[in-house]
């Protein structure tokens, strides 16, 4: 069952399964009927840590998550998510570049579908994947959320030498 908490980008839900983060619900996303607000003291240690790392990321204090992730998907999707997770903080890659990274430059649409089905956005940073023309395209949380996450990362990258 996901647990929800208000964050600086809105109400976020995180679920776990088998001692790994298995789902992240972005603001405005449809949530299961059984989801409910709970006192954070009732959160598992993993969910408390996941929310702590998410807040540190949103504050610009964390660039890489260190959490056990348990996204369900096909072997191809897992390959895409590994390639997406390798995109450095503050950088972007195109769908075509991710397709090449997983060994099939013609799989651009399949990469888009894998990103669309990413159950743990932000932790698997699919917001860093953009169109070949540099435009923001497709994001489960909406393009405004995608822009917001990229803007959060970019200014901090520029100040680090």
mmCIF file with all atom_site columns, C-alpha atoms in Angstrom:
data_model
loop_
_atom_site.group_PDB
_atom_site.id
_atom_site.type_symbol
_atom_site.label_atom_id
_atom_site.label_alt_id
_atom_site.label_comp_id
_atom_site.label_asym_id
_atom_site.label_entity_id
_atom_site.label_seq_id
_atom_site.pdbx_PDB_ins_code
_atom_site.Cartn_x
_atom_site.Cartn_y
_atom_site.Cartn_z
_atom_site.occupancy
_atom_site.B_iso_or_equiv
_atom_site.pdbx_formal_charge
_atom_site.auth_seq_id
_atom_site.auth_comp_id
_atom_site.auth_asym_id
_atom_site.auth_atom_id
_atom_site.pdbx_PDB_model_num
ATOM 1   C CA . UNK A 1 1   ? 0.000  0.000  0.000   1.00 0.00 ? 1   UNK A CA 1
ATOM 2   C CA . UNK A 1 2   ? 1.436  3.398  -0.943  1.00 0.00 ? 2   UNK A CA 1
ATOM 3   C CA . UNK A 1 3   ? 2.088  6.009  1.684   1.00 0.00 ? 3   UNK A CA 1
ATOM 4   C CA . UNK A 1 4   ? 1.623  9.668  0.814   1.00 0.00 ? 4   UNK A CA 1
ATOM 5   C CA . UNK A 1 5   ? 3.304  12.815 1.965   1.00 0.00 ? 5   UNK A CA 1
ATOM 6   C CA . UNK A 1 6   ? 3.207  16.435 0.927   1.00 0.00 ? 6   UNK A CA 1
ATOM 7   C CA . UNK A 1 7   ? 6.486  17.541 -0.711  1.00 0.00 ? 7   UNK A CA 1
ATOM 8   C CA . UNK A 1 8   ? 7.693  20.754 -2.291  1.00 0.00 ? 8   UNK A CA 1
ATOM 9   C CA . UNK A 1 9   ? 6.394  19.502 -5.664  1.00 0.00 ? 9   UNK A CA 1
ATOM 10  C CA . UNK A 1 10  ? 3.036  18.287 -4.359  1.00 0.00 ? 10  UNK A CA 1
ATOM 11  C CA . UNK A 1 11  ? 1.567  15.162 -2.821  1.00 0.00 ? 11  UNK A CA 1
ATOM 12  C CA . UNK A 1 12  ? 3.814  12.170 -3.556  1.00 0.00 ? 12  UNK A CA 1
ATOM 13  C CA . UNK A 1 13  ? 3.077  8.535  -2.831  1.00 0.00 ? 13  UNK A CA 1
ATOM 14  C CA . UNK A 1 14  ? 5.655  5.788  -2.486  1.00 0.00 ? 14  UNK A CA 1
ATOM 15  C CA . UNK A 1 15  ? 4.982  2.059  -2.238  1.00 0.00 ? 15  UNK A CA 1
ATOM 16  C CA . UNK A 1 16  ? 7.285  -0.805 -1.390  1.00 0.00 ? 16  UNK A CA 1
ATOM 17  C CA . UNK A 1 17  ? 7.260  -4.511 -2.082  1.00 0.00 ? 17  UNK A CA 1
ATOM 18  C CA . UNK A 1 18  ? 9.767  -7.146 -0.993  1.00 0.00 ? 18  UNK A CA 1
ATOM 19  C CA . UNK A 1 19  ? 11.934 -4.558 0.781   1.00 0.00 ? 19  UNK A CA 1
ATOM 20  C CA . UNK A 1 20  ? 12.329 -2.374 -2.329  1.00 0.00 ? 20  UNK A CA 1
ATOM 21  C CA . UNK A 1 21  ? 10.669 0.804  -3.587  1.00 0.00 ? 21  UNK A CA 1
ATOM 22  C CA . UNK A 1 22  ? 8.170  -0.420 -6.171  1.00 0.00 ? 22  UNK A CA 1
ATOM 23  C CA . UNK A 1 23  ? 6.068  2.616  -7.087  1.00 0.00 ? 23  UNK A CA 1
ATOM 24  C CA . UNK A 1 24  ? 6.111  6.410  -6.922  1.00 0.00 ? 24  UNK A CA 1
ATOM 25  C CA . UNK A 1 25  ? 2.915  8.384  -7.480  1.00 0.00 ? 25  UNK A CA 1
ATOM 26  C CA . UNK A 1 26  ? 3.402  11.895 -8.814  1.00 0.00 ? 26  UNK A CA 1
ATOM 27  C CA . UNK A 1 27  ? 1.068  14.784 -7.907  1.00 0.00 ? 27  UNK A CA 1
ATOM 28  C CA . UNK A 1 28  ? -2.249 14.520 -9.702  1.00 0.00 ? 28  UNK A CA 1
ATOM 29  C CA . UNK A 1 29  ? -1.740 10.873 -10.649 1.00 0.00 ? 29  UNK A CA 1
ATOM 30  C CA . UNK A 1 30  ? -4.602 8.446  -10.069 1.00 0.00 ? 30  UNK A CA 1
ATOM 31  C CA . UNK A 1 31  ? -3.993 6.453  -6.902  1.00 0.00 ? 31  UNK A CA 1
ATOM 32  C CA . UNK A 1 32  ? -5.404 3.166  -5.633  1.00 0.00 ? 32  UNK A CA 1
ATOM 33  C CA . UNK A 1 33  ? -8.676 3.346  -3.701  1.00 0.00 ? 33  UNK A CA 1
ATOM 34  C CA . UNK A 1 34  ? -7.017 1.850  -0.616  1.00 0.00 ? 34  UNK A CA 1
ATOM 35  C CA . UNK A 1 35  ? -4.390 4.613  -0.421  1.00 0.00 ? 35  UNK A CA 1
ATOM 36  C CA . UNK A 1 36  ? -4.617 6.814  2.624   1.00 0.00 ? 36  UNK A CA 1
ATOM 37  C CA . UNK A 1 37  ? -2.760 9.416  4.578   1.00 0.00 ? 37  UNK A CA 1
ATOM 38  C CA . UNK A 1 38  ? -0.954 7.980  7.583   1.00 0.00 ? 38  UNK A CA 1
ATOM 39  C CA . UNK A 1 39  ? 1.153  9.332  10.345  1.00 0.00 ? 39  UNK A CA 1
ATOM 40  C CA . UNK A 1 40  ? 4.769  9.124  9.196   1.00 0.00 ? 40  UNK A CA 1
ATOM 41  C CA . UNK A 1 41  ? 5.595  7.167  12.342  1.00 0.00 ? 41  UNK A CA 1
ATOM 42  C CA . UNK A 1 42  ? 3.635  4.314  10.719  1.00 0.00 ? 42  UNK A CA 1
ATOM 43  C CA . UNK A 1 43  ? 5.886  4.393  7.622   1.00 0.00 ? 43  UNK A CA 1
ATOM 44  C CA . UNK A 1 44  ? 8.375  1.551  7.260   1.00 0.00 ? 44  UNK A CA 1
ATOM 45  C CA . UNK A 1 45  ? 12.071 2.428  7.619   1.00 0.00 ? 45  UNK A CA 1
ATOM 46  C CA . UNK A 1 46  ? 12.448 2.057  3.826   1.00 0.00 ? 46  UNK A CA 1
ATOM 47  C CA . UNK A 1 47  ? 9.624  4.489  3.089   1.00 0.00 ? 47  UNK A CA 1
ATOM 48  C CA . UNK A 1 48  ? 10.969 6.990  5.620   1.00 0.00 ? 48  UNK A CA 1
ATOM 49  C CA . UNK A 1 49  ? 14.372 6.762  3.922   1.00 0.00 ? 49  UNK A CA 1
ATOM 50  C CA . UNK A 1 50  ? 12.835 7.058  0.444   1.00 0.00 ? 50  UNK A CA 1
ATOM 51  C CA . UNK A 1 51  ? 10.958 10.214 1.429   1.00 0.00 ? 51  UNK A CA 1
ATOM 52  C CA . UNK A 1 52  ? 14.072 11.623 3.145   1.00 0.00 ? 52  UNK A CA 1
ATOM 53  C CA . UNK A 1 53  ? 16.155 11.067 0.006   1.00 0.00 ? 53  UNK A CA 1
ATOM 54  C CA . UNK A 1 54  ? 13.397 12.494 -2.196  1.00 0.00 ? 54  UNK A CA 1
ATOM 55  C CA . UNK A 1 55  ? 13.244 15.652 -0.063  1.00 0.00 ? 55  UNK A CA 1
ATOM 56  C CA . UNK A 1 56  ? 17.046 15.988 -0.141  1.00 0.00 ? 56  UNK A CA 1
ATOM 57  C CA . UNK A 1 57  ? 16.924 15.665 -3.952  1.00 0.00 ? 57  UNK A CA 1
ATOM 58  C CA . UNK A 1 58  ? 14.160 18.276 -4.210  1.00 0.00 ? 58  UNK A CA 1
ATOM 59  C CA . UNK A 1 59  ? 16.205 20.620 -2.005  1.00 0.00 ? 59  UNK A CA 1
ATOM 60  C CA . UNK A 1 60  ? 19.215 20.205 -4.309  1.00 0.00 ? 60  UNK A CA 1
ATOM 61  C CA . UNK A 1 61  ? 21.231 18.343 -1.676  1.00 0.00 ? 61  UNK A CA 1
ATOM 62  C CA . UNK A 1 62  ? 21.173 14.856 -3.235  1.00 0.00 ? 62  UNK A CA 1
ATOM 63  C CA . UNK A 1 63  ? 22.197 13.928 -6.760  1.00 0.00 ? 63  UNK A CA 1
ATOM 64  C CA . UNK A 1 64  ? 22.014 10.136 -6.645  1.00 0.00 ? 64  UNK A CA 1
ATOM 65  C CA . UNK A 1 65  ? 19.523 7.970  -4.826  1.00 0.00 ? 65  UNK A CA 1
ATOM 66  C CA . UNK A 1 66  ? 20.721 5.031  -2.782  1.00 0.00 ? 66  UNK A CA 1
ATOM 67  C CA . UNK A 1 67  ? 17.616 2.898  -2.394  1.00 0.00 ? 67  UNK A CA 1
ATOM 68  C CA . UNK A 1 68  ? 16.673 -0.657 -3.294  1.00 0.00 ? 68  UNK A CA 1
ATOM 69  C CA . UNK A 1 69  ? 14.383 -0.364 -6.317  1.00 0.00 ? 69  UNK A CA 1
ATOM 70  C CA . UNK A 1 70  ? 11.975 -3.062 -7.380  1.00 0.00 ? 70  UNK A CA 1
ATOM 71  C CA . UNK A 1 71  ? 10.344 -1.886 -10.604 1.00 0.00 ? 71  UNK A CA 1
ATOM 72  C CA . UNK A 1 72  ? 8.365  -4.568 -12.394 1.00 0.00 ? 72  UNK A CA 1
ATOM 73  C CA . UNK A 1 73  ? 8.777  -4.782 -16.145 1.00 0.00 ? 73  UNK A CA 1
ATOM 74  C CA . UNK A 1 74  ? 10.099 -6.762 -19.066 1.00 0.00 ? 74  UNK A CA 1
ATOM 75  C CA . UNK A 1 75  ? 13.819 -7.391 -19.569 1.00 0.00 ? 75  UNK A CA 1
ATOM 76  C CA . UNK A 1 76  ? 13.795 -4.682 -22.265 1.00 0.00 ? 76  UNK A CA 1
ATOM 77  C CA . UNK A 1 77  ? 12.193 -2.186 -19.873 1.00 0.00 ? 77  UNK A CA 1
ATOM 78  C CA . UNK A 1 78  ? 14.778 -2.993 -17.221 1.00 0.00 ? 78  UNK A CA 1
ATOM 79  C CA . UNK A 1 79  ? 17.525 -2.340 -19.776 1.00 0.00 ? 79  UNK A CA 1
ATOM 80  C CA . UNK A 1 80  ? 15.976 1.016  -20.630 1.00 0.00 ? 80  UNK A CA 1
ATOM 81  C CA . UNK A 1 81  ? 15.618 1.918  -16.960 1.00 0.00 ? 81  UNK A CA 1
ATOM 82  C CA . UNK A 1 82  ? 19.278 1.027  -16.314 1.00 0.00 ? 82  UNK A CA 1
ATOM 83  C CA . UNK A 1 83  ? 20.330 3.255  -19.240 1.00 0.00 ? 83  UNK A CA 1
ATOM 84  C CA . UNK A 1 84  ? 18.077 6.073  -18.001 1.00 0.00 ? 84  UNK A CA 1
ATOM 85  C CA . UNK A 1 85  ? 19.502 5.718  -14.490 1.00 0.00 ? 85  UNK A CA 1
ATOM 86  C CA . UNK A 1 86  ? 22.988 6.206  -15.940 1.00 0.00 ? 86  UNK A CA 1
ATOM 87  C CA . UNK A 1 87  ? 22.122 9.702  -17.233 1.00 0.00 ? 87  UNK A CA 1
ATOM 88  C CA . UNK A 1 88  ? 24.044 12.031 -14.920 1.00 0.00 ? 88  UNK A CA 1
ATOM 89  C CA . UNK A 1 89  ? 22.284 14.503 -12.658 1.00 0.00 ? 89  UNK A CA 1
ATOM 90  C CA . UNK A 1 90  ? 21.670 17.734 -14.572 1.00 0.00 ? 90  UNK A CA 1
ATOM 91  C CA . UNK A 1 91  ? 22.120 16.101 -17.981 1.00 0.00 ? 91  UNK A CA 1
ATOM 92  C CA . UNK A 1 92  ? 19.679 14.789 -20.551 1.00 0.00 ? 92  UNK A CA 1
ATOM 93  C CA . UNK A 1 93  ? 19.705 12.115 -23.243 1.00 0.00 ? 93  UNK A CA 1
ATOM 94  C CA . UNK A 1 94  ? 17.416 11.588 -26.191 1.00 0.00 ? 94  UNK A CA 1
ATOM 95  C CA . UNK A 1 95  ? 15.146 8.618  -26.682 1.00 0.00 ? 95  UNK A CA 1
ATOM 96  C CA . UNK A 1 96  ? 17.384 7.695  -29.624 1.00 0.00 ? 96  UNK A CA 1
ATOM 97  C CA . UNK A 1 97  ? 20.495 7.770  -27.419 1.00 0.00 ? 97  UNK A CA 1
ATOM 98  C CA . UNK A 1 98  ? 18.789 5.499  -24.895 1.00 0.00 ? 98  UNK A CA 1
ATOM 99  C CA . UNK A 1 99  ? 17.730 3.150  -27.711 1.00 0.00 ? 99  UNK A CA 1
ATOM 100 C CA . UNK A 1 100 ? 21.370 2.989  -28.843 1.00 0.00 ? 100 UNK A CA 1
ATOM 101 C CA . UNK A 1 101 ? 22.486 2.367  -25.257 1.00 0.00 ? 101 UNK A CA 1
ATOM 102 C CA . UNK A 1 102 ? 20.221 -0.693 -25.055 1.00 0.00 ? 102 UNK A CA 1
ATOM 103 C CA . UNK A 1 103 ? 21.505 -1.988 -28.392 1.00 0.00 ? 103 UNK A CA 1
ATOM 104 C CA . UNK A 1 104 ? 18.702 -1.120 -30.803 1.00 0.00 ? 104 UNK A CA 1
ATOM 105 C CA . UNK A 1 105 ? 18.748 2.353  -32.366 1.00 0.00 ? 105 UNK A CA 1
ATOM 106 C CA . UNK A 1 106 ? 15.401 1.644  -34.024 1.00 0.00 ? 106 UNK A CA 1
ATOM 107 C CA . UNK A 1 107 ? 13.666 1.038  -30.687 1.00 0.00 ? 107 UNK A CA 1
ATOM 108 C CA . UNK A 1 108 ? 12.955 4.720  -30.018 1.00 0.00 ? 108 UNK A CA 1
ATOM 109 C CA . UNK A 1 109 ? 9.208  4.176  -29.581 1.00 0.00 ? 109 UNK A CA 1
ATOM 110 C CA . UNK A 1 110 ? 9.804  1.135  -27.368 1.00 0.00 ? 110 UNK A CA 1
ATOM 111 C CA . UNK A 1 111 ? 12.095 3.301  -25.206 1.00 0.00 ? 111 UNK A CA 1
ATOM 112 C CA . UNK A 1 112 ? 9.277  5.844  -24.961 1.00 0.00 ? 112 UNK A CA 1
ATOM 113 C CA . UNK A 1 113 ? 6.857  3.112  -23.919 1.00 0.00 ? 113 UNK A CA 1
ATOM 114 C CA . UNK A 1 114 ? 9.304  1.787  -21.298 1.00 0.00 ? 114 UNK A CA 1
ATOM 115 C CA . UNK A 1 115 ? 9.668  5.306  -19.901 1.00 0.00 ? 115 UNK A CA 1
ATOM 116 C CA . UNK A 1 116 ? 5.910  5.733  -19.906 1.00 0.00 ? 116 UNK A CA 1
ATOM 117 C CA . UNK A 1 117 ? 5.592  2.556  -17.862 1.00 0.00 ? 117 UNK A CA 1
ATOM 118 C CA . UNK A 1 118 ? 8.369  3.464  -15.411 1.00 0.00 ? 118 UNK A CA 1
ATOM 119 C CA . UNK A 1 119 ? 6.691  2.842  -12.052 1.00 0.00 ? 119 UNK A CA 1
ATOM 120 C CA . UNK A 1 120 ? 9.267  4.805  -10.049 1.00 0.00 ? 120 UNK A CA 1
ATOM 121 C CA . UNK A 1 121 ? 9.799  8.155  -11.778 1.00 0.00 ? 121 UNK A CA 1
ATOM 122 C CA . UNK A 1 122 ? 12.349 10.492 -10.196 1.00 0.00 ? 122 UNK A CA 1
ATOM 123 C CA . UNK A 1 123 ? 14.132 7.513  -8.581  1.00 0.00 ? 123 UNK A CA 1
ATOM 124 C CA . UNK A 1 124 ? 14.534 6.153  -12.143 1.00 0.00 ? 124 UNK A CA 1
ATOM 125 C CA . UNK A 1 125 ? 15.028 9.608  -13.698 1.00 0.00 ? 125 UNK A CA 1
ATOM 126 C CA . UNK A 1 126 ? 13.000 9.315  -16.906 1.00 0.00 ? 126 UNK A CA 1
ATOM 127 C CA . UNK A 1 127 ? 12.476 13.089 -16.747 1.00 0.00 ? 127 UNK A CA 1
ATOM 128 C CA . UNK A 1 128 ? 16.037 13.321 -18.134 1.00 0.00 ? 128 UNK A CA 1
ATOM 129 C CA . UNK A 1 129 ? 14.982 11.760 -21.450 1.00 0.00 ? 129 UNK A CA 1
ATOM 130 C CA . UNK A 1 130 ? 14.032 14.299 -24.135 1.00 0.00 ? 130 UNK A CA 1
ATOM 131 C CA . UNK A 1 131 ? 13.297 14.379 -27.844 1.00 0.00 ? 131 UNK A CA 1
ATOM 132 C CA . UNK A 1 132 ? 16.155 14.309 -30.370 1.00 0.00 ? 132 UNK A CA 1
ATOM 133 C CA . UNK A 1 133 ? 15.354 17.927 -31.196 1.00 0.00 ? 133 UNK A CA 1
ATOM 134 C CA . UNK A 1 134 ? 15.948 18.907 -27.562 1.00 0.00 ? 134 UNK A CA 1
ATOM 135 C CA . UNK A 1 135 ? 12.250 19.403 -26.802 1.00 0.00 ? 135 UNK A CA 1
ATOM 136 C CA . UNK A 1 136 ? 10.516 18.039 -23.757 1.00 0.00 ? 136 UNK A CA 1
ATOM 137 C CA . UNK A 1 137 ? 8.167  15.255 -24.720 1.00 0.00 ? 137 UNK A CA 1
ATOM 138 C CA . UNK A 1 138 ? 6.120  12.777 -22.739 1.00 0.00 ? 138 UNK A CA 1
ATOM 139 C CA . UNK A 1 139 ? 6.166  12.489 -18.978 1.00 0.00 ? 139 UNK A CA 1
ATOM 140 C CA . UNK A 1 140 ? 3.682  10.746 -16.719 1.00 0.00 ? 140 UNK A CA 1
ATOM 141 C CA . UNK A 1 141 ? 3.598  13.715 -14.364 1.00 0.00 ? 141 UNK A CA 1
ATOM 142 C CA . UNK A 1 142 ? 3.110  16.155 -17.245 1.00 0.00 ? 142 UNK A CA 1
ATOM 143 C CA . UNK A 1 143 ? 5.579  18.319 -19.120 1.00 0.00 ? 143 UNK A CA 1
ATOM 144 C CA . UNK A 1 144 ? 5.451  21.062 -16.490 1.00 0.00 ? 144 UNK A CA 1
ATOM 145 C CA . UNK A 1 145 ? 6.630  18.585 -13.847 1.00 0.00 ? 145 UNK A CA 1
ATOM 146 C CA . UNK A 1 146 ? 9.358  17.345 -16.207 1.00 0.00 ? 146 UNK A CA 1
ATOM 147 C CA . UNK A 1 147 ? 10.529 20.924 -16.789 1.00 0.00 ? 147 UNK A CA 1
ATOM 148 C CA . UNK A 1 148 ? 10.456 21.593 -13.061 1.00 0.00 ? 148 UNK A CA 1
ATOM 149 C CA . UNK A 1 149 ? 12.640 18.570 -12.261 1.00 0.00 ? 149 UNK A CA 1
ATOM 150 C CA . UNK A 1 150 ? 15.134 19.430 -15.019 1.00 0.00 ? 150 UNK A CA 1
ATOM 151 C CA . UNK A 1 151 ? 15.269 23.074 -13.899 1.00 0.00 ? 151 UNK A CA 1
ATOM 152 C CA . UNK A 1 152 ? 15.878 21.892 -10.335 1.00 0.00 ? 152 UNK A CA 1
ATOM 153 C CA . UNK A 1 153 ? 18.934 19.929 -11.500 1.00 0.00 ? 153 UNK A CA 1
ATOM 154 C CA . UNK A 1 154 ? 20.456 22.327 -14.032 1.00 0.00 ? 154 UNK A CA 1
ATOM 155 C CA . UNK A 1 155 ? 21.188 25.413 -11.922 1.00 0.00 ? 155 UNK A CA 1
ATOM 156 C CA . UNK A 1 156 ? 22.970 23.320 -9.314  1.00 0.00 ? 156 UNK A CA 1
ATOM 157 C CA . UNK A 1 157 ? 25.079 21.584 -11.941 1.00 0.00 ? 157 UNK A CA 1
ATOM 158 C CA . UNK A 1 158 ? 26.298 24.955 -13.218 1.00 0.00 ? 158 UNK A CA 1
ATOM 159 C CA . UNK A 1 159 ? 27.446 26.102 -9.789  1.00 0.00 ? 159 UNK A CA 1
ATOM 160 C CA . UNK A 1 160 ? 29.580 23.029 -9.127  1.00 0.00 ? 160 UNK A CA 1
ATOM 161 C CA . UNK A 1 161 ? 33.126 23.114 -10.471 1.00 0.00 ? 161 UNK A CA 1
#
